[in-house]
Coordinates of C-alpha atoms in Angstrom, one line a residue:
Chain A
M1 CA -4.8 5.3 -29.4
A2 CA -5.7 2.8 -26.7
V3 CA -8.3 4.1 -24.3
L4 CA -8.3 1.0 -22.1
T5 CA -5.3 -1.3 -21.6
I6 CA -5.6 -4.5 -19.7
K7 CA -2.5 -6.6 -19.0
N8 CA -2.4 -10.1 -17.4
L9 CA -5.4 -9.3 -15.3
A10 CA -6.6 -12.0 -12.9
K11 CA -9.3 -12.1 -10.3
T12 CA -9.8 -14.6 -7.5
F13 CA -12.6 -14.5 -5.1
N14 CA -12.1 -15.5 -1.4
V15 CA -8.3 -15.3 -1.7
G16 CA -6.5 -17.5 0.8
T17 CA -9.6 -19.5 1.8
P18 CA -10.5 -23.0 0.9
R19 CA -13.4 -21.5 -1.2
A20 CA -11.0 -19.5 -3.3
S21 CA -12.1 -19.5 -6.9
R22 CA -10.4 -17.9 -9.9
V23 CA -12.9 -16.2 -12.2
L24 CA -10.6 -14.3 -14.5
D25 CA -7.2 -15.6 -15.6
D26 CA -4.5 -13.8 -17.6
I27 CA -6.7 -11.4 -19.4
S28 CA -4.9 -9.1 -21.8
F29 CA -6.4 -6.8 -24.4
D30 CA -6.6 -3.2 -25.3
V31 CA -9.5 -1.1 -26.6
R32 CA -8.7 1.6 -29.2
G33 CA -10.6 4.9 -29.0
G34 CA -13.8 5.0 -30.9
T35 CA -14.3 1.3 -31.2
F36 CA -17.2 -0.9 -30.1
V37 CA -16.0 -4.0 -28.3
S38 CA -18.2 -6.7 -27.0
I39 CA -17.3 -9.2 -24.3
V40 CA -19.3 -12.4 -24.7
G41 CA -19.3 -15.8 -23.1
P42 CA -21.6 -18.2 -21.3
S43 CA -22.9 -17.2 -17.9
G44 CA -20.4 -17.6 -15.1
C45 CA -17.4 -16.9 -17.4
G46 CA -16.6 -13.7 -15.4
K47 CA -17.7 -11.1 -18.0
S48 CA -19.7 -9.1 -15.5
T49 CA -16.7 -9.3 -13.0
L50 CA -14.5 -8.0 -15.7
L51 CA -16.8 -5.1 -16.3
N52 CA -17.0 -4.3 -12.6
I53 CA -13.2 -4.3 -12.4
I54 CA -13.0 -1.9 -15.4
S55 CA -15.5 0.3 -13.7
G56 CA -13.7 0.2 -10.4
V57 CA -16.5 -1.3 -8.4
E58 CA -14.4 -4.4 -7.8
E59 CA -10.7 -4.8 -7.1
H60 CA -8.6 -7.1 -9.2
T61 CA -6.2 -9.6 -7.7
S62 CA -3.2 -9.1 -10.0
G63 CA -2.3 -7.5 -13.3
D64 CA -2.6 -4.0 -14.7
I65 CA -5.5 -2.0 -16.0
S66 CA -5.1 1.5 -17.3
L67 CA -7.5 4.1 -18.7
T68 CA -6.5 7.2 -20.6
S69 CA -8.5 10.2 -21.4
D70 CA -8.5 12.3 -24.5
S71 CA -8.8 15.5 -22.5
G72 CA -5.8 14.7 -20.3
G73 CA -8.0 15.0 -17.2
P74 CA -9.3 12.0 -15.2
A75 CA -11.1 9.6 -17.5
R76 CA -14.9 9.8 -17.4
M77 CA -17.0 6.7 -17.6
G78 CA -20.6 6.2 -18.5
Y79 CA -22.8 3.3 -17.7
V80 CA -25.8 1.5 -19.0
F81 CA -27.1 -1.1 -16.6
Q82 CA -29.3 -4.1 -17.2
D83 CA -32.2 -2.1 -15.6
P84 CA -32.7 1.6 -16.3
R85 CA -31.8 2.8 -12.8
L86 CA -33.6 6.1 -13.0
L87 CA -34.6 8.2 -10.0
P88 CA -38.3 7.7 -9.9
W89 CA -38.9 11.1 -8.2
R90 CA -37.1 13.1 -10.9
S91 CA -38.3 13.9 -14.4
V92 CA -36.5 12.4 -17.4
M93 CA -34.5 15.6 -18.0
K94 CA -33.6 16.0 -14.3
N95 CA -32.4 12.3 -14.3
M96 CA -30.1 13.2 -17.3
M97 CA -28.8 16.3 -15.5
Y98 CA -28.2 14.4 -12.2
V99 CA -25.2 12.6 -13.5
Q100 CA -23.6 15.7 -15.1
N101 CA -20.8 17.5 -13.4
D102 CA -22.2 21.0 -14.1
R103 CA -25.6 22.6 -14.6
S104 CA -24.7 24.9 -17.5
E105 CA -26.9 25.6 -20.5
A106 CA -24.4 23.8 -22.7
T107 CA -24.7 20.6 -20.7
A108 CA -28.5 20.9 -20.7
G109 CA -28.3 21.3 -24.5
R110 CA -26.2 18.2 -24.8
C111 CA -28.7 16.2 -22.7
R112 CA -31.6 17.4 -24.9
K113 CA -29.6 16.4 -28.0
Y114 CA -29.2 12.8 -26.7
L115 CA -32.8 12.7 -25.6
E116 CA -33.7 13.6 -29.2
M117 CA -31.5 10.9 -30.6
V118 CA -33.4 8.3 -28.6
G119 CA -36.7 9.9 -29.6
L120 CA -37.8 11.1 -26.2
T121 CA -37.8 14.9 -26.6
K122 CA -41.5 15.0 -25.9
N123 CA -41.0 13.0 -22.7
A124 CA -38.4 15.2 -21.1
D125 CA -40.7 16.3 -18.3
F126 CA -42.2 12.8 -17.7
F127 CA -41.5 10.8 -14.6
P128 CA -39.9 7.4 -15.2
G129 CA -43.0 5.7 -13.9
Q130 CA -44.9 7.2 -16.8
L131 CA -42.7 5.5 -19.4
S132 CA -42.5 1.9 -20.7
G133 CA -39.5 -0.3 -19.8
G134 CA -38.0 0.2 -23.3
M135 CA -38.4 4.0 -23.0
Q136 CA -36.8 4.0 -19.6
Q137 CA -33.8 2.1 -20.9
R138 CA -33.5 4.6 -23.8
V139 CA -33.3 7.3 -21.1
G140 CA -30.6 5.2 -19.5
I141 CA -28.6 5.0 -22.8
A142 CA -29.1 8.8 -23.5
R143 CA -27.9 9.5 -19.9
A144 CA -24.7 7.5 -20.4
F145 CA -23.9 9.1 -23.7
A146 CA -24.7 12.6 -22.4
V147 CA -21.8 12.6 -19.9
E148 CA -19.5 12.4 -22.9
P149 CA -17.5 9.5 -21.4
D150 CA -14.1 8.4 -22.5
L151 CA -15.3 4.9 -22.0
L152 CA -18.9 3.7 -22.1
L153 CA -19.7 0.5 -20.2
M154 CA -22.8 -1.4 -21.0
D155 CA -23.9 -4.5 -19.0
E156 CA -26.4 -6.5 -21.0
P157 CA -28.6 -3.4 -21.4
F158 CA -31.2 -5.2 -23.6
S159 CA -31.5 -8.5 -21.7
H160 CA -34.6 -7.4 -19.8
L161 CA -36.5 -6.2 -22.8
D162 CA -38.8 -8.1 -25.2
A163 CA -37.3 -9.1 -28.5
I164 CA -39.0 -6.4 -30.6
T165 CA -38.1 -3.6 -28.3
A166 CA -34.6 -4.8 -28.0
R167 CA -34.2 -4.9 -31.7
G168 CA -35.4 -1.3 -32.0
L169 CA -33.0 -0.2 -29.3
R170 CA -30.1 -2.0 -30.9
A171 CA -30.7 -0.1 -34.1
Q172 CA -31.0 3.2 -32.2
L173 CA -27.8 2.4 -30.3
Q174 CA -25.9 1.9 -33.6
D175 CA -27.1 5.2 -34.8
I176 CA -26.1 7.1 -31.7
W177 CA -22.8 5.4 -31.6
A178 CA -22.1 6.2 -35.2
Q179 CA -22.7 9.8 -34.5
S180 CA -20.8 10.1 -31.2
K181 CA -18.0 7.6 -31.9
K182 CA -17.6 6.8 -28.2
T183 CA -15.5 3.9 -27.0
V184 CA -17.8 1.2 -25.8
V185 CA -17.3 -2.0 -23.9
F186 CA -20.5 -4.0 -24.2
V187 CA -21.1 -7.1 -22.1
T188 CA -23.6 -9.7 -23.4
H189 CA -24.4 -13.3 -23.5
D190 CA -26.1 -12.9 -26.9
V191 CA -23.7 -13.5 -29.7
V192 CA -26.2 -12.4 -32.4
E193 CA -26.4 -9.0 -30.6
A194 CA -22.7 -8.8 -30.4
V195 CA -22.1 -9.4 -34.1
E196 CA -24.7 -6.8 -35.0
L197 CA -23.2 -4.1 -32.8
S198 CA -19.4 -4.7 -32.5
D199 CA -16.1 -4.0 -34.2
R200 CA -14.6 -6.7 -32.2
I201 CA -15.8 -9.5 -30.0
I202 CA -13.8 -10.9 -27.1
V203 CA -15.0 -14.4 -26.2
L204 CA -14.4 -15.5 -22.6
Q205 CA -14.5 -19.2 -21.8
P206 CA -15.6 -20.7 -18.5
G207 CA -12.7 -20.3 -16.1
G208 CA -12.2 -16.7 -17.2
R209 CA -9.7 -16.9 -20.0
I210 CA -9.9 -15.3 -23.4
Y211 CA -10.9 -18.0 -25.9
E212 CA -11.0 -15.9 -29.0
D213 CA -10.7 -12.3 -30.2
I214 CA -12.8 -11.9 -33.3
T215 CA -12.8 -8.8 -35.5
I216 CA -16.1 -8.1 -37.1
D217 CA -15.4 -6.3 -40.4
L218 CA -18.9 -5.5 -41.7
P219 CA -20.2 -2.3 -43.2
R220 CA -22.6 -0.2 -41.0
P221 CA -25.4 0.3 -40.4
R222 CA -26.0 -3.4 -39.8
R223 CA -29.4 -4.8 -39.7
Q224 CA -30.4 -8.2 -38.6
T225 CA -32.2 -8.8 -41.9
D226 CA -28.9 -8.4 -43.8
P227 CA -27.8 -11.9 -45.0
T228 CA -24.1 -11.2 -44.6
V229 CA -24.7 -10.2 -40.9
A230 CA -26.8 -13.4 -40.5
T231 CA -24.0 -15.5 -42.0
L232 CA -21.4 -14.1 -39.7
Q233 CA -23.7 -14.5 -36.7
A234 CA -24.1 -18.2 -37.5
E235 CA -20.4 -18.6 -38.0
V236 CA -19.5 -17.0 -34.6
L237 CA -22.2 -18.9 -32.9
G238 CA -20.7 -22.1 -34.4
R239 CA -17.3 -21.3 -33.0
L240 CA -18.8 -20.7 -29.6
E241 CA -20.6 -24.1 -29.8
A242 CA -17.2 -25.6 -30.5
M243 CA -15.8 -23.9 -27.4
K244 CA -18.5 -25.3 -25.2
T245 CA -18.0 -28.9 -26.3
L246 CA -14.2 -28.4 -26.0
S247 CA -14.5 -27.1 -22.4
R248 CA -16.7 -29.9 -21.4
T249 CA -14.1 -32.5 -22.0
P250 CA -11.9 -32.9 -19.0
S251 CA -8.6 -33.2 -20.9
S252 CA -8.9 -29.7 -22.4
A253 CA -10.1 -28.2 -19.1
A254 CA -6.8 -29.3 -17.5
A255 CA -4.7 -28.0 -20.4
Chain B
M1 CA -70.3 -28.2 -33.8
T2 CA -69.4 -25.4 -36.1
D3 CA -72.3 -23.2 -35.0
Q4 CA -70.8 -23.1 -31.5
L5 CA -67.8 -21.3 -32.8
V6 CA -69.9 -18.4 -34.0
R7 CA -70.6 -16.1 -31.1
T8 CA -72.8 -13.1 -31.5
A9 CA -72.4 -10.1 -29.3
P10 CA -75.0 -10.0 -26.4
P11 CA -78.0 -7.9 -27.4
T12 CA -77.5 -5.2 -24.7
D13 CA -74.5 -3.0 -24.4
P14 CA -72.4 -4.6 -21.6
E15 CA -70.8 -1.3 -20.7
A16 CA -74.1 0.4 -20.0
G17 CA -75.1 -2.5 -17.9
A18 CA -72.0 -2.4 -15.8
K19 CA -72.5 1.4 -15.4
R20 CA -76.0 0.8 -14.1
T21 CA -74.8 -1.8 -11.6
A22 CA -72.1 0.5 -10.4
K23 CA -74.6 3.4 -10.0
R24 CA -77.0 1.2 -8.1
R25 CA -74.2 0.1 -5.7
R26 CA -73.1 3.7 -5.2
L27 CA -76.7 4.8 -4.3
R28 CA -77.0 1.9 -1.9
L29 CA -73.7 2.9 -0.2
T30 CA -74.7 6.5 0.1
G31 CA -78.0 5.4 1.6
L32 CA -76.3 3.4 4.2
V33 CA -74.0 6.3 5.1
I34 CA -77.0 8.6 5.6
L35 CA -78.7 5.8 7.6
G36 CA -75.7 5.6 9.8
W37 CA -75.8 9.3 10.6
V38 CA -79.5 9.1 11.3
A39 CA -79.0 6.2 13.7
M40 CA -76.2 8.1 15.5
F41 CA -78.3 11.1 16.1
A42 CA -81.3 9.0 17.1
L43 CA -79.2 7.3 19.7
W44 CA -77.9 10.6 20.9
E45 CA -81.5 12.1 21.2
Y46 CA -82.6 9.0 23.0
G47 CA -79.6 9.2 25.4
S48 CA -80.3 12.8 26.2
W49 CA -84.0 12.0 26.8
W50 CA -82.9 9.1 29.1
F51 CA -80.2 11.0 31.0
G52 CA -81.8 14.4 30.9
S53 CA -80.4 17.2 28.7
R54 CA -78.4 18.6 31.6
L55 CA -76.3 15.5 31.7
L56 CA -76.2 14.9 27.9
P57 CA -77.4 17.9 25.9
R58 CA -79.5 17.3 22.8
P59 CA -77.7 17.6 19.4
I60 CA -79.5 20.8 18.6
E61 CA -78.3 22.4 21.9
V62 CA -74.7 21.4 21.1
F63 CA -75.1 22.8 17.7
Q64 CA -76.4 26.1 19.1
A65 CA -73.5 26.2 21.6
G66 CA -71.2 25.7 18.7
V67 CA -72.7 28.5 16.8
E68 CA -72.3 30.7 19.8
I69 CA -68.6 29.8 20.1
V70 CA -68.0 30.6 16.4
E71 CA -70.0 33.8 16.6
S72 CA -68.1 35.0 19.7
G73 CA -64.8 34.7 17.8
N74 CA -63.1 33.0 20.7
F75 CA -62.3 29.9 18.7
V76 CA -59.8 31.6 16.4
T77 CA -57.2 32.3 19.1
D78 CA -57.8 29.0 20.9
F79 CA -57.7 26.9 17.8
S80 CA -54.6 28.6 16.4
A81 CA -53.0 28.2 19.8
S82 CA -53.8 24.4 19.8
V83 CA -52.7 23.9 16.2
L84 CA -49.5 25.9 16.7
K85 CA -48.6 23.8 19.8
T86 CA -49.3 20.6 17.8
F87 CA -47.0 21.6 15.0
A88 CA -44.4 22.9 17.3
G89 CA -44.4 19.5 19.0
F90 CA -44.1 17.9 15.5
A91 CA -41.1 20.1 14.7
V92 CA -39.4 19.0 17.9
A93 CA -40.2 15.4 17.2
A94 CA -38.9 15.6 13.7
A95 CA -35.7 17.3 14.8
V96 CA -35.0 14.5 17.3
G97 CA -36.7 11.5 15.7
A98 CA -35.4 11.9 12.1
P99 CA -31.7 11.9 12.9
I100 CA -32.2 8.9 15.3
G101 CA -34.2 7.2 12.5
Y102 CA -31.5 8.0 10.0
L103 CA -28.8 6.5 12.2
M104 CA -30.9 3.4 12.9
G105 CA -31.6 2.9 9.2
R106 CA -28.1 3.5 8.1
Y107 CA -25.9 1.7 10.7
N108 CA -26.6 -1.6 12.4
Y109 CA -24.7 -0.5 15.5
W110 CA -26.9 2.5 16.0
R111 CA -29.9 0.4 15.3
A112 CA -28.8 -2.0 18.1
F113 CA -28.3 1.0 20.4
F114 CA -31.6 2.7 19.8
H115 CA -34.0 0.0 18.8
D116 CA -35.4 -1.2 22.1
G117 CA -35.5 2.3 23.6
V118 CA -37.4 3.7 20.7
T119 CA -39.8 0.8 20.7
I120 CA -40.5 1.2 24.4
A121 CA -40.9 5.0 24.0
G122 CA -43.5 4.3 21.2
T123 CA -45.4 1.9 23.5
I124 CA -45.8 4.2 26.5
P125 CA -49.4 5.4 26.7
A126 CA -50.0 9.0 25.6
I127 CA -51.6 9.9 28.9
V128 CA -48.3 9.1 30.7
Y129 CA -46.5 11.6 28.4
A130 CA -49.2 14.2 29.1
V131 CA -48.8 13.8 32.8
M132 CA -45.0 13.8 32.6
S133 CA -45.0 17.0 30.5
L134 CA -47.3 18.7 33.1
I135 CA -44.9 17.7 35.9
V136 CA -42.0 19.1 34.0
F137 CA -43.5 22.4 32.8
G138 CA -46.5 22.9 35.0
L139 CA -49.1 25.4 33.8
S140 CA -47.4 26.5 30.5
N141 CA -47.6 26.2 26.8
L142 CA -44.5 24.0 26.8
G143 CA -46.3 21.1 28.4
P144 CA -48.5 20.3 25.4
I145 CA -45.6 20.8 23.0
L146 CA -43.5 18.3 24.9
A147 CA -46.3 15.8 25.1
V148 CA -46.8 15.9 21.4
A149 CA -43.1 15.7 20.8
L150 CA -42.7 12.7 23.1
V151 CA -45.6 10.9 21.5
S152 CA -44.5 11.5 17.9
A153 CA -40.7 11.2 18.0
P154 CA -40.6 7.4 18.3
Y155 CA -43.0 7.0 15.3
I156 CA -40.9 9.3 13.2
A157 CA -37.7 7.6 14.1
L158 CA -39.0 4.2 13.3
N159 CA -40.5 5.3 10.0
V160 CA -37.4 7.1 8.9
A161 CA -35.3 4.1 9.8
E162 CA -37.7 1.9 7.7
G163 CA -37.4 4.4 4.9
I164 CA -33.6 4.4 4.9
R165 CA -33.5 0.6 4.9
G166 CA -35.8 0.6 1.9
V167 CA -33.3 2.7 -0.2
D168 CA -32.8 1.2 -3.6
K169 CA -29.1 0.1 -3.5
S170 CA -29.0 -0.1 -7.3
L171 CA -29.6 3.7 -7.4
V172 CA -26.8 4.3 -5.0
T173 CA -24.5 2.1 -7.1
M174 CA -25.6 4.0 -10.2
S175 CA -24.9 7.3 -8.5
E176 CA -21.4 6.2 -7.4
A177 CA -20.7 4.8 -10.9
F178 CA -21.4 8.3 -12.3
G179 CA -19.2 9.9 -9.7
R180 CA -21.8 11.6 -7.6
T181 CA -20.7 12.9 -4.2
P182 CA -22.1 11.5 -0.9
Q183 CA -24.0 14.8 -0.4
Q184 CA -25.6 14.5 -3.9
I185 CA -26.6 10.9 -3.1
R186 CA -28.1 11.9 0.2
R187 CA -30.1 14.7 -1.4
E188 CA -31.2 13.0 -4.6
V189 CA -31.5 9.3 -3.5
L190 CA -31.8 9.0 0.3
I191 CA -34.1 11.9 1.2
P192 CA -36.6 11.4 -1.6
T193 CA -36.8 7.8 -0.5
I194 CA -37.7 8.6 3.1
V195 CA -40.2 11.4 2.3
P196 CA -43.2 9.1 1.9
F197 CA -42.2 7.3 5.2
V198 CA -42.0 10.6 7.0
F199 CA -45.4 11.7 5.7
A200 CA -46.9 8.4 6.7
A201 CA -45.4 9.0 10.2
I202 CA -46.7 12.5 10.4
R203 CA -50.2 11.5 9.4
M204 CA -50.3 8.6 11.7
C205 CA -48.9 10.8 14.6
F206 CA -51.3 13.7 13.8
A207 CA -54.3 11.5 14.6
V208 CA -52.9 10.8 18.1
A209 CA -51.0 14.1 18.6
W210 CA -53.9 16.6 18.6
K211 CA -55.8 14.4 21.1
V212 CA -52.7 14.4 23.4
E213 CA -52.3 18.1 22.9
A214 CA -55.9 18.8 23.9
L215 CA -55.7 16.4 26.8
T216 CA -52.6 18.1 28.1
E217 CA -54.3 21.5 27.8
V218 CA -57.2 20.2 29.8
F219 CA -54.9 19.5 32.7
G220 CA -52.4 22.3 32.4
G221 CA -53.1 24.6 29.5
R222 CA -53.4 28.4 29.7
N223 CA -55.1 28.7 26.3
G224 CA -56.2 26.4 23.5
V225 CA -59.1 24.1 22.9
G226 CA -58.4 21.8 25.8
F227 CA -58.2 24.8 28.1
Q228 CA -61.7 25.9 26.9
I229 CA -63.1 22.5 27.4
R230 CA -61.9 22.5 31.0
T231 CA -63.3 26.0 31.6
E232 CA -66.7 24.9 30.3
Y233 CA -66.5 21.8 32.3
Q234 CA -65.9 23.8 35.5
L235 CA -69.0 25.9 34.6
Y236 CA -70.8 22.5 34.1
D237 CA -71.8 23.6 30.5
I238 CA -71.7 20.1 28.9
A239 CA -73.2 21.5 25.6
A240 CA -70.3 23.8 25.3
V241 CA -67.8 21.1 26.1
L242 CA -69.2 18.9 23.4
A243 CA -69.4 21.9 21.0
W244 CA -65.7 22.7 21.5
M245 CA -64.9 19.0 20.9
F246 CA -66.9 18.8 17.7
L247 CA -65.5 22.0 16.4
F248 CA -62.0 20.7 17.1
I249 CA -62.7 17.4 15.4
V250 CA -64.0 19.2 12.3
F251 CA -61.0 21.6 12.3
M252 CA -58.4 18.8 12.6
L253 CA -60.1 16.7 9.9
I254 CA -59.9 19.7 7.6
I255 CA -56.2 20.1 8.3
E256 CA -55.6 16.4 7.8
R257 CA -57.6 16.2 4.6
L258 CA -56.7 19.5 3.0
V259 CA -53.2 20.4 4.3
L260 CA -51.5 17.1 4.9
A261 CA -53.1 15.0 2.3
K262 CA -52.7 17.7 -0.4
S263 CA -49.1 18.4 0.3
E264 CA -48.3 14.7 0.4
A265 CA -50.0 14.3 -3.0
R266 CA -47.9 17.1 -4.4
L267 CA -44.6 15.9 -3.0
L268 CA -45.2 12.4 -4.2
A269 CA -46.6 13.3 -7.6
W270 CA -44.0 10.9 -9.2
R271 CA -45.8 7.9 -7.8
P272 CA -48.4 6.7 -10.3
Q273 CA -51.1 6.2 -7.7
E274 CA -50.6 9.8 -6.3
R275 CA -50.5 11.6 -9.6
S276 CA -54.3 11.7 -10.1
S277 CA -54.9 13.3 -6.7
A278 CA -52.1 15.9 -7.1
L279 CA -53.5 17.4 -10.2

């Protein structure tokens, strides 16, 4: 069943002014429950705007967007931001509890479970300032999973981390995702990362149209060292290169 | 050429050397602190010899007067009266200043409305507030409280406004994204952000406030340290005036160091630089 359905979505900034600019144009796709979908594209292609519209932070100009929940109630969303965004004056555990709707023992248990999955059980009573950047981001990931969201939105969560830390966190994210089977929409500019993590990659081109919708059918868990993963990464990267040269020629931009 | 690449460790342990230098520097600093105190007392002794000990009592006489005050037990009621009035003034200042500061930090319109008034209120000399409070309340305990409140409120308002403006917007976005209510955001994001600013305001005000409090008592108090200083002044007992003053200074420094600094360190334990002092 589709958790997220987007139909003919468009977004124009500064509507009705000379500075009006269309950042998203005729976007249609749906995301089935339990799948991991990445949105990739060069910077300025509108992928962050798309995420903001899905999350409700920004309004769209036209088109439809609908979100359904398994439980029948209002759909719950979880977020992982580029930076960890933890309350510096609350301990790790209290940060986890802050975004929960209730303070029950069951909820606390769930928070502890996800903290354990990211390997931070021992740090539950630490303040964020006592953790490294990578550890803080792991808390951010655990926090988002712990709200048991119908849809989990991730906005380039590894882009501020060094390569080694990011690689470790990607492996960890795959494990948590495999266990929880949450529906994830993951925004990144890193195709290699997208191939490693996703079931499906939606490629946006400059101007905010969908260029390609690629299904990644590889067994999990995927590791960067796996040659089949590397081959596919190279192939997708090649297709994106083609898109870039295509969009640079004026004739195709007009088409 | 190649022998230059081989570097042997220096013969002495560099860490031990650094420790020795640090120790020597510490000793020198302590020596200068002691020297400063000796110079201060020497100047005082010289002054009382020059002016005569009736006009400027010798340190030992002041010390004896202080011992007498402590032994008589008077100081407990007067000190607690002064301290209570200071904190009552703070409470009033916080009750008035914090909401104004909140509005100023949160809304540009309110900022425009309050800004100049608060700035002017913060620039008026403390003595003017003391005199005004005396005119309003006459000989009463309310005068010193009002004076402290008037002196402190502008500082608290400005600091709280600064604190609110420093709130991390990304934490507010995060809270909204996870569906937190405005009350939760206020309690978990806004208030913790302004606590350090309020503490800075209180500590800054405290240094001024107890002086204003004592000053107001000198003119129109019915008890408290300032009242005692006036009484001794009327008896022309300069040694006792100075003794009350010194006892008050010591007492207030203890409050500032132990009570304010400690509670600040505990409340702000999440800040890396505060953590060591909180434990």
